[in-house]
Tab-separated table of C-alpha atoms and ligand atoms in Angstrom:
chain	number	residue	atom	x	y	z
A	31	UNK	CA	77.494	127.632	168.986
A	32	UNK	CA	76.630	130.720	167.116
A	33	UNK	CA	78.856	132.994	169.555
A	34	UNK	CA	82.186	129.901	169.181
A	35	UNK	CA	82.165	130.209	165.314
A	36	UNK	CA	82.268	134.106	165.683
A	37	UNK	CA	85.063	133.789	167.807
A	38	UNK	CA	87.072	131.361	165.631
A	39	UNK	CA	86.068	133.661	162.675
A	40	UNK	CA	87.636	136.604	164.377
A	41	UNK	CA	90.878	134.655	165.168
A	42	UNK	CA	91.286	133.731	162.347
A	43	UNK	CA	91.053	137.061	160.256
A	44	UNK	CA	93.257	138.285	163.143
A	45	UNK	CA	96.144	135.719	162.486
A	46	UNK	CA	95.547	135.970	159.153
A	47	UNK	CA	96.339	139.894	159.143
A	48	UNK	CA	98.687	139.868	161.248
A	49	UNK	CA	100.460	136.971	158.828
A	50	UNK	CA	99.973	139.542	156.060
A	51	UNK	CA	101.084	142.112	157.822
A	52	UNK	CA	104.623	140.119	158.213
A	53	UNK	CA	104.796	139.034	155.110
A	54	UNK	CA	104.938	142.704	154.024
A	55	UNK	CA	107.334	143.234	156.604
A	56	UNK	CA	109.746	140.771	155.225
A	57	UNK	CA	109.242	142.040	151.805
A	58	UNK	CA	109.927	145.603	152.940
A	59	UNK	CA	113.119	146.835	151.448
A	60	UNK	CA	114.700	150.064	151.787
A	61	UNK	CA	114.472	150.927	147.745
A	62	UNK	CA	112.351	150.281	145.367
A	63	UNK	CA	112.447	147.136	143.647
A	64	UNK	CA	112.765	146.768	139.905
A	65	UNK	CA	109.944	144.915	138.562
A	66	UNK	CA	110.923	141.562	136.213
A	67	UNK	CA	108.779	139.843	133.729
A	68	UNK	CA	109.588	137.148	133.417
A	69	UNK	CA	107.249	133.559	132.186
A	70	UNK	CA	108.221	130.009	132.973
A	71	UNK	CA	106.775	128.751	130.347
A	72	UNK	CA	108.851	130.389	128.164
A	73	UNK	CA	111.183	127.264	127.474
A	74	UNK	CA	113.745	129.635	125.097
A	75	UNK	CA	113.744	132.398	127.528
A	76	UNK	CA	114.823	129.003	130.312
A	77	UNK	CA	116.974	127.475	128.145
A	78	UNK	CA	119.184	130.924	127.773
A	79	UNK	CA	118.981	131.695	131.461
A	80	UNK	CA	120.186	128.049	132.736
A	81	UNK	CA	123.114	128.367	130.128
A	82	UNK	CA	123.664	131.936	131.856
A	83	UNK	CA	123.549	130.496	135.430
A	84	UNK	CA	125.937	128.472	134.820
A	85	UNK	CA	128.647	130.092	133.595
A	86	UNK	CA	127.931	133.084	136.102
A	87	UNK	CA	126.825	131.853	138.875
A	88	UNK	CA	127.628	128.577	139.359
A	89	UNK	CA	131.590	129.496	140.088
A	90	UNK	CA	130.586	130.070	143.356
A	91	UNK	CA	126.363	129.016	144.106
A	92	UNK	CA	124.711	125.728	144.195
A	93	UNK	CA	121.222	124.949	142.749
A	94	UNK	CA	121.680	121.929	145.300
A	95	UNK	CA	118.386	120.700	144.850
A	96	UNK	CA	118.014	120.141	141.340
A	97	UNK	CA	119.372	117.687	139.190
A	98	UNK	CA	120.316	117.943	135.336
A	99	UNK	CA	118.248	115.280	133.903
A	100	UNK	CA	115.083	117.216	135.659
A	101	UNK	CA	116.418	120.571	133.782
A	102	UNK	CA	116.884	118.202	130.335
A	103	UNK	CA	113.375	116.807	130.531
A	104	UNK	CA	111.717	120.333	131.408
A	105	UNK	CA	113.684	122.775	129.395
A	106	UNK	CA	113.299	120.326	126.179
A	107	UNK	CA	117.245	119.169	125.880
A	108	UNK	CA	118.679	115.398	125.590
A	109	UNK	CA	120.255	113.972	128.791
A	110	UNK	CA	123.713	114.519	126.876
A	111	UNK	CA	122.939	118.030	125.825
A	112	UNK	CA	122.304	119.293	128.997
A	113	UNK	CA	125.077	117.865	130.552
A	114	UNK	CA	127.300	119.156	127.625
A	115	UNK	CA	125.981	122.436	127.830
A	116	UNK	CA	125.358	122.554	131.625
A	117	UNK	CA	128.576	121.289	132.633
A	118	UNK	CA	132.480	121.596	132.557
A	119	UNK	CA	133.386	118.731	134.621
A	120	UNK	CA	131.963	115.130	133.077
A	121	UNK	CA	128.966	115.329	135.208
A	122	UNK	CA	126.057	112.748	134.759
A	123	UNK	CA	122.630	113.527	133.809
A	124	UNK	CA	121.397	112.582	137.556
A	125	UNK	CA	123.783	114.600	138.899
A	126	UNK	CA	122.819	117.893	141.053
A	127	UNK	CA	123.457	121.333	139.821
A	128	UNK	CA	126.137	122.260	142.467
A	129	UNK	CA	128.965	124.617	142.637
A	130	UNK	CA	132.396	123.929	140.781
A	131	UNK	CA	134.285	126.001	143.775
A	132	UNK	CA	135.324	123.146	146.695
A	133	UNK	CA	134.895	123.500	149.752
A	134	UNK	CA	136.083	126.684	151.917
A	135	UNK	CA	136.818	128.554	149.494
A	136	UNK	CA	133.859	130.752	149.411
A	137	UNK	CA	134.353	131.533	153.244
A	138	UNK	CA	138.610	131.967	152.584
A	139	UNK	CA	137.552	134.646	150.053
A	140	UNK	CA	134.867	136.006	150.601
A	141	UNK	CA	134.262	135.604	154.349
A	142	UNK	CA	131.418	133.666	154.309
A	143	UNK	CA	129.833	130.426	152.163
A	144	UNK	CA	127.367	131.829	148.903
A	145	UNK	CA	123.989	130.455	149.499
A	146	UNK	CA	122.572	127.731	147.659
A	147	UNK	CA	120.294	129.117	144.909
A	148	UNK	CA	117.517	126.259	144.509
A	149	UNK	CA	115.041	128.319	146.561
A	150	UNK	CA	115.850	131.919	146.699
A	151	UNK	CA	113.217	132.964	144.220
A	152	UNK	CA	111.297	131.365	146.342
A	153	UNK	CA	112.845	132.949	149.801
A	154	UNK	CA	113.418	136.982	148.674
A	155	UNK	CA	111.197	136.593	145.559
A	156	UNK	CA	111.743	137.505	141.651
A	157	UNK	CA	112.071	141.116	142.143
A	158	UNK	CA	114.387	140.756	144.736
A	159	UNK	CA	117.069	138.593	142.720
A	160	UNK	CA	116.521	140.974	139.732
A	161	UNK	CA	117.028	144.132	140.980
A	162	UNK	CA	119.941	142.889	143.308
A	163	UNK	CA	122.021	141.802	140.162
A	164	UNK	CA	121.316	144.726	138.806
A	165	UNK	CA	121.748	147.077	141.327
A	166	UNK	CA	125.704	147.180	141.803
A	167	UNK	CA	127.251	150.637	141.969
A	168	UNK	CA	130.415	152.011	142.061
A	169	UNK	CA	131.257	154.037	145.460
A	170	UNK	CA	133.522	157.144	145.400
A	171	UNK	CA	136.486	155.169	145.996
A	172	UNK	CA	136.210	153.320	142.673
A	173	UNK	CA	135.110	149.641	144.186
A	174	UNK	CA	131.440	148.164	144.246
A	175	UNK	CA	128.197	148.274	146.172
A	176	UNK	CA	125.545	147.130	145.986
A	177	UNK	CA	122.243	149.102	146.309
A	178	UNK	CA	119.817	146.539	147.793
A	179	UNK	CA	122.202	144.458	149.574
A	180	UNK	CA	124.556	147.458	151.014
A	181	UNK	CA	128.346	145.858	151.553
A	182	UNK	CA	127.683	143.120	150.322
A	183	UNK	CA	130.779	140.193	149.687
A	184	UNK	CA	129.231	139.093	146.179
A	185	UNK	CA	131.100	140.444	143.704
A	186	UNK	CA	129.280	142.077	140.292
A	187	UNK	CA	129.582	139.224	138.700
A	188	UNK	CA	127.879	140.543	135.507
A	189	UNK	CA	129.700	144.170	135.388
A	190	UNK	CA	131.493	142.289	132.135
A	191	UNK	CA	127.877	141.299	130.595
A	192	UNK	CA	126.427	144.308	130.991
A	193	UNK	CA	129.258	146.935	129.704
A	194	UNK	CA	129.399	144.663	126.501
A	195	UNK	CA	125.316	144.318	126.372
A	196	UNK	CA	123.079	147.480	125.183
A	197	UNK	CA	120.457	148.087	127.793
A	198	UNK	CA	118.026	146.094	126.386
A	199	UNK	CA	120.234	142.825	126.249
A	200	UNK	CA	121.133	143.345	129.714
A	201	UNK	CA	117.591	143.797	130.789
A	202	UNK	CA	117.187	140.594	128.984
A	203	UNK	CA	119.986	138.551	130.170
A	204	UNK	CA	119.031	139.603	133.581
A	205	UNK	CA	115.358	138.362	133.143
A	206	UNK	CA	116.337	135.004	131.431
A	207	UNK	CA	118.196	134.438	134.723
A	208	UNK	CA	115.801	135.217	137.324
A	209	UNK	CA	113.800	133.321	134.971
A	210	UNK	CA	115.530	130.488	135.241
A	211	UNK	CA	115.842	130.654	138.861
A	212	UNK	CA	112.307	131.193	139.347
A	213	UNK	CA	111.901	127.595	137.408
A	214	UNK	CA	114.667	126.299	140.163
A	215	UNK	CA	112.585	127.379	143.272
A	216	UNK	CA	109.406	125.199	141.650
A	217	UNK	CA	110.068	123.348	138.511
A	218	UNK	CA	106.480	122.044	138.614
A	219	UNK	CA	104.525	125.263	138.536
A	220	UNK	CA	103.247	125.529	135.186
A	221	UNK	CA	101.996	121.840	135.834
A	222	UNK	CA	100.199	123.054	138.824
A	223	UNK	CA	98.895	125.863	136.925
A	224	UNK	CA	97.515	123.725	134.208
A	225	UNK	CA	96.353	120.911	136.624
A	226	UNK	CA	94.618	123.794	138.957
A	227	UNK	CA	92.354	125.016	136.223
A	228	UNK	CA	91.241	121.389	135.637
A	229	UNK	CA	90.648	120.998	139.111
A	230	UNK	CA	88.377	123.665	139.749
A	231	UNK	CA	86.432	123.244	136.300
A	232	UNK	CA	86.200	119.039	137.457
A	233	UNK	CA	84.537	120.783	140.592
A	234	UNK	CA	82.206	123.581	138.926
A	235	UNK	CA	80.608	120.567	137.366
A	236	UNK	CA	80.316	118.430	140.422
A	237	UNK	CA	78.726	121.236	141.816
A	238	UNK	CA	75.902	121.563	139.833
A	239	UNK	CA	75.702	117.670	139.539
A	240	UNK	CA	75.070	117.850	143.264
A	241	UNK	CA	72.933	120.774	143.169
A	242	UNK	CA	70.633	118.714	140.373
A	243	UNK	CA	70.853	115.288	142.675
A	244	UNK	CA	69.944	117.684	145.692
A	245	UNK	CA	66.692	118.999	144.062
A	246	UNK	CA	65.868	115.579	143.081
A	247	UNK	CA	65.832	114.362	146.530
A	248	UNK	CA	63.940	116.566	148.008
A	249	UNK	CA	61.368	116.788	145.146
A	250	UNK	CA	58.759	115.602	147.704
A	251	UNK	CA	59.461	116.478	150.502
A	252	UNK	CA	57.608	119.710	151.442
B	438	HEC	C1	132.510	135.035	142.835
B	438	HEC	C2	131.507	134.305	143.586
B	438	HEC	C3	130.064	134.559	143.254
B	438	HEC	C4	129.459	134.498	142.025
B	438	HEC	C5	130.092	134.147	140.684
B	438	HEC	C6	128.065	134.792	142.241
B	438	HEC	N1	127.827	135.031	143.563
B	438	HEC	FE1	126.029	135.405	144.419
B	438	HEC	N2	126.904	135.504	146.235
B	438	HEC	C7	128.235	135.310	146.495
B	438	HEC	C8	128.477	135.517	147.911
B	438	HEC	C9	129.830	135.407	148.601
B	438	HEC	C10	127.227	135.807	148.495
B	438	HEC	C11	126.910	136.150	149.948
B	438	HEC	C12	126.837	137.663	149.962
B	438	HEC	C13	126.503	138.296	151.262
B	438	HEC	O1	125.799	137.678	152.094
B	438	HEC	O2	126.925	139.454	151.441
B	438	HEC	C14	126.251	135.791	147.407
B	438	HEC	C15	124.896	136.031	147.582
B	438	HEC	C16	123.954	135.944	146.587
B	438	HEC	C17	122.527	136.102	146.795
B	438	HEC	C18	121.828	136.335	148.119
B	438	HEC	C19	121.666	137.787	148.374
B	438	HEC	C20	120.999	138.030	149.689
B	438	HEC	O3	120.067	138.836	149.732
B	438	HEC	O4	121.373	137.400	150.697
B	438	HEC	C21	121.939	135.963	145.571
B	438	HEC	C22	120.456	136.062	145.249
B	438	HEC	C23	122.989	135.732	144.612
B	438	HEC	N3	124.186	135.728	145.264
B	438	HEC	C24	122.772	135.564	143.271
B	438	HEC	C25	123.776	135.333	142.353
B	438	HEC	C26	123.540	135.149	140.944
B	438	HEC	C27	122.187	135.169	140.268
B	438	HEC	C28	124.751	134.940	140.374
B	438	HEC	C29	125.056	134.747	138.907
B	438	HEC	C30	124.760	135.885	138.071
B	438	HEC	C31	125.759	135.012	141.426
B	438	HEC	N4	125.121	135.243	142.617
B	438	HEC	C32	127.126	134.821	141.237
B	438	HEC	C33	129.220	135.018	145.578
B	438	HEC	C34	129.020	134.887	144.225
């Protein structure tokens, strides 16, 4: 019995590394990533970075999976604001956040379809998305790069933003995006924050309930 647990223990710290050890894989970029700080539950900061995604982004991404009344009732806007501010095209408030380009014309011009946005937070991970709309360069030749995605057929979107914007704006235009994005990928995270807290106080007291109701029966027993 003794010798089976040990075994299971052992397999499971062994997938578990080796899961680790992927994850770091996957997360292993060439450069250094720029570090963003950015806080969900900074509705302002949310509100600034959904306006931002859409006039910059949403040309030519979908946030697919999330609809504008869920943005109005989160980010503190009426159903009518958001779509006013959110949208160029007489959208309704149920309506999904997706791209104003139709479709094929991504792939005619730039070879291949942008991604849908909803998860990438999620996928590549804050740091990622921050540093990669940051990091365009210009090559030699005079046209763009990009340092963390190298050839890359996104165009700098925000080389207009920034050359207007002193460093600091930038920096925080940038983070009110990823931000915003971050939101995207789980819109209910600050909920499960909160809730978790609750959760594991509600069982902190259940376990010394049942420690109490323990001792009791076995009082006398000896
Ligand atoms: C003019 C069209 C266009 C606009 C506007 C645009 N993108 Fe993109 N984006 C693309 C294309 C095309 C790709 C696919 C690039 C590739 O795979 O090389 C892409 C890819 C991406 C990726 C995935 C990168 C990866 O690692 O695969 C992210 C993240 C992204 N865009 C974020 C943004 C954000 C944030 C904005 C708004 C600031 C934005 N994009 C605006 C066209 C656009």
């Amino acid at each position: 019995m003794i010798k089976t647990i040990k075994n299971w223990a052992l397999v499971s710290l062994t997938v578990m590394a080796g899961f680790s050890l992927n994850v770091q894989a996957a997360g292993g970029y060439n450069i250094e990533l720029e570090k963003v700080h950015n806080n969900v539950r900074d509705t302002e900061s949310l509100q600034r970075g959904a306006v931002h995604f859409v006039n910059y982004c949403m040309a030519c991404h979908s946030a697919g999976l999330m609809r504008y009344n869920r943005v109005a009732r989160d980010l503190g806007w009426t159903e009518e604001e958001v779509v006013s501010l959110l949208s160029y095209d007489q959208r309704l408030p149920v309506d999904y956040m997706t791209t104003w380009m139709e479709d094929g014309v991504s792939e005619a011009l730039f070879g291949i379809k942008a991604p849908d946005l909803s998860v990438m937070t999620r996928a590549k991970g804050n740091d990622y998305i921050y540093t990669f709309i940051r990091g365009y360069y210009q090559q030699e030749d005079g046209s763009w790069n990009n340092k963390v995605l190298e050839g890359t057929s996104m165009p700098n979107v925000l080389e207009g933003v920034r050359r207007h914007a002193t460093e600091a704006e930038f920096d925080q235009f940038t983070t009110d995006l990823v931000n915003f994005m971050d939101y995207v990928g789980e819109p209910s995270k600050v909920q499960r924050w909160d809730l978790g807290w609750k959760v594991i106080a509600f069982l902190f007291v259940l376990l010394i309930l049942t420690y109490l109701l323990k001792r009791e029966y076995w009082r006398d027993v000896k």
